[in-house]
mmCIF file of C-alpha atoms in Angstrom:
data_model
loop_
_atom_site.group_PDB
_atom_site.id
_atom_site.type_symbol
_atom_site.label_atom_id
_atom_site.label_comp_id
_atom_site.label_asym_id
_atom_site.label_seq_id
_atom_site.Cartn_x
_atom_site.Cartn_y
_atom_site.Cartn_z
ATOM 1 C CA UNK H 1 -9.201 -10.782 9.867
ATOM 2 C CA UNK H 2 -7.012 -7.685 10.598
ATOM 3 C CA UNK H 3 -5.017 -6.283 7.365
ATOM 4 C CA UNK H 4 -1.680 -5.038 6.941
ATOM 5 C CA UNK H 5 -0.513 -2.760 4.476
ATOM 6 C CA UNK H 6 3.113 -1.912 3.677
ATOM 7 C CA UNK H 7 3.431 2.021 1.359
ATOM 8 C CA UNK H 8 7.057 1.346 -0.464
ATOM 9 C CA UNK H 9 7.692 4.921 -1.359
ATOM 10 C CA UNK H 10 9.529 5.344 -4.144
ATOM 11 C CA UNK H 11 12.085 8.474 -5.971
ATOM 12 C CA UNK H 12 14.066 8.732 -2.350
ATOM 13 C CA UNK H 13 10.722 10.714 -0.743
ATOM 14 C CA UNK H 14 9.957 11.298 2.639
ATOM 15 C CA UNK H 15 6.912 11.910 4.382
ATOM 16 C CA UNK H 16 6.193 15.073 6.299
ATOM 17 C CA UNK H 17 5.341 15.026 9.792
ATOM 18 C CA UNK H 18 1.851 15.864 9.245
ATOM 19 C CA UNK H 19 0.738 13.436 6.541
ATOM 20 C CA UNK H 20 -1.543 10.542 8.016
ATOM 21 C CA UNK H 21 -0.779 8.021 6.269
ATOM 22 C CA UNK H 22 -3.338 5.777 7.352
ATOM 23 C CA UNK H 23 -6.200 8.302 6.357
ATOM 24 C CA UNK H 24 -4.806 8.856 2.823
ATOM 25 C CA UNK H 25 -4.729 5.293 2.085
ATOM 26 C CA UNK H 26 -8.713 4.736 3.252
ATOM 27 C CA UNK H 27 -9.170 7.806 0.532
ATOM 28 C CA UNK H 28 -7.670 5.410 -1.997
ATOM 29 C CA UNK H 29 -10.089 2.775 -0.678
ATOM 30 C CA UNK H 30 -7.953 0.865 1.335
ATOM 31 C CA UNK H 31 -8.788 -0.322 4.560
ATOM 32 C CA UNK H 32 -6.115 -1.600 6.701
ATOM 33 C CA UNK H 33 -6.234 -1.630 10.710
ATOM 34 C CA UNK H 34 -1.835 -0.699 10.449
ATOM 35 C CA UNK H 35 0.213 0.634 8.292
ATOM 36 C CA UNK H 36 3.878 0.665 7.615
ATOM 37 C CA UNK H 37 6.150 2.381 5.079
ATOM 38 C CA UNK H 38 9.905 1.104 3.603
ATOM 39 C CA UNK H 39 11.720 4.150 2.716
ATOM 40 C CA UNK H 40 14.821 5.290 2.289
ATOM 41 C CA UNK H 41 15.321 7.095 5.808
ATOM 42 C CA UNK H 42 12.193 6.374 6.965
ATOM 43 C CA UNK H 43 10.289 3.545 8.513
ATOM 44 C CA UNK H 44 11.929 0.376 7.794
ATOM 45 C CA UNK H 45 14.630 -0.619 5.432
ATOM 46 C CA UNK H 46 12.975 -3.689 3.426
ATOM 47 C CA UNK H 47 9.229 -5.070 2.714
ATOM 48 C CA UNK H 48 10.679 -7.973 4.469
ATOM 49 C CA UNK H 49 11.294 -6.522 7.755
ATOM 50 C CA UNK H 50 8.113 -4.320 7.904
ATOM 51 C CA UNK H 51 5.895 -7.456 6.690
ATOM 52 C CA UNK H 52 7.664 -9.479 9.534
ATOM 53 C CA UNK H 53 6.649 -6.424 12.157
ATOM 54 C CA UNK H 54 3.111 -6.953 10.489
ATOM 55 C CA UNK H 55 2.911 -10.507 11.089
ATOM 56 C CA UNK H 56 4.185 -10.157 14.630
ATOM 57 C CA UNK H 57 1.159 -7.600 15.139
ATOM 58 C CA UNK H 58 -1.164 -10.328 14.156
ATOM 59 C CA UNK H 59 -2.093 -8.943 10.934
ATOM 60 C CA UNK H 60 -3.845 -12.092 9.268
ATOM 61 C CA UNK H 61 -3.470 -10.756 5.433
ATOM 62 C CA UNK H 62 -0.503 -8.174 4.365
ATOM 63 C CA UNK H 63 -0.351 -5.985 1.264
ATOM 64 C CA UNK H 64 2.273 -3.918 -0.461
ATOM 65 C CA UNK H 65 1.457 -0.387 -2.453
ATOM 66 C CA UNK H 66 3.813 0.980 -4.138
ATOM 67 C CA UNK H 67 3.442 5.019 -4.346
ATOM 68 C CA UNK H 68 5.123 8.272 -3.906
ATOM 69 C CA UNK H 69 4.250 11.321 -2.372
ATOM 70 C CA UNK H 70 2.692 13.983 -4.149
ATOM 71 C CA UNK H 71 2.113 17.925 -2.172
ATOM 72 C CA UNK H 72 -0.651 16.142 0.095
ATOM 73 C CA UNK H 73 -1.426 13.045 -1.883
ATOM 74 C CA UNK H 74 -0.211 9.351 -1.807
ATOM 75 C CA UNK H 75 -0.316 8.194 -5.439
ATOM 76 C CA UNK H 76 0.053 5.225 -6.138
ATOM 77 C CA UNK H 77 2.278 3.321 -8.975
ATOM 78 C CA UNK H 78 0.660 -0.193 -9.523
ATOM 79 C CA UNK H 79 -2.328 -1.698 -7.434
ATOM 80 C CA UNK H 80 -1.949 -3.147 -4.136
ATOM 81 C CA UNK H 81 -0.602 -6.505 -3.651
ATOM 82 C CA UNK H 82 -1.517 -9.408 -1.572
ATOM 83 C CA UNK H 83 1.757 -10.620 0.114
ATOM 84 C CA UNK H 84 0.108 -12.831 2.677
ATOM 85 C CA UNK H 85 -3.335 -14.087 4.215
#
């Protein structure tokens, strides 16, 4: 089963153009085959639309982290969360 996971970044952060974001969440353990974010001006707008985009991709189980951005870290707030599958 392929896995989705969805970063909500939180305190109005943005990614830089270098940060993989897929890489730093398999150094928090995390093992999903796409990834999405819901920022402010970045990615999409709500979980909603980027777990629909998910689904569409044929992701069989979704998750939502919620982290910010720290120098060249993704740290995250509360566990991840199973939304789906």
């Amino acid at each position: 089963m392929q896995e989705g996971l969805i970063v909500y970044l939180v305190g109005g952060q943005e990614l830089p153009e270098s940060f993989d974001l897929t890489a730093k969440c398999r150094e928090l353990g995390l093992t999903p085959r796409l990834v999405t974010v819901v920022a402010r001006n970045q990615g999409f707008f709500s979980v909603d639309d980027a777990w629909h985009y998910l689904l569409t991709k044929g992701m069989g189980r979704v998750s939502l982290l919620v982290a910010q951005v720290g120098g060249d870290a993704l740290q995250p707030i509360y566990p991840p969360v199973r939304l789906w599958g």
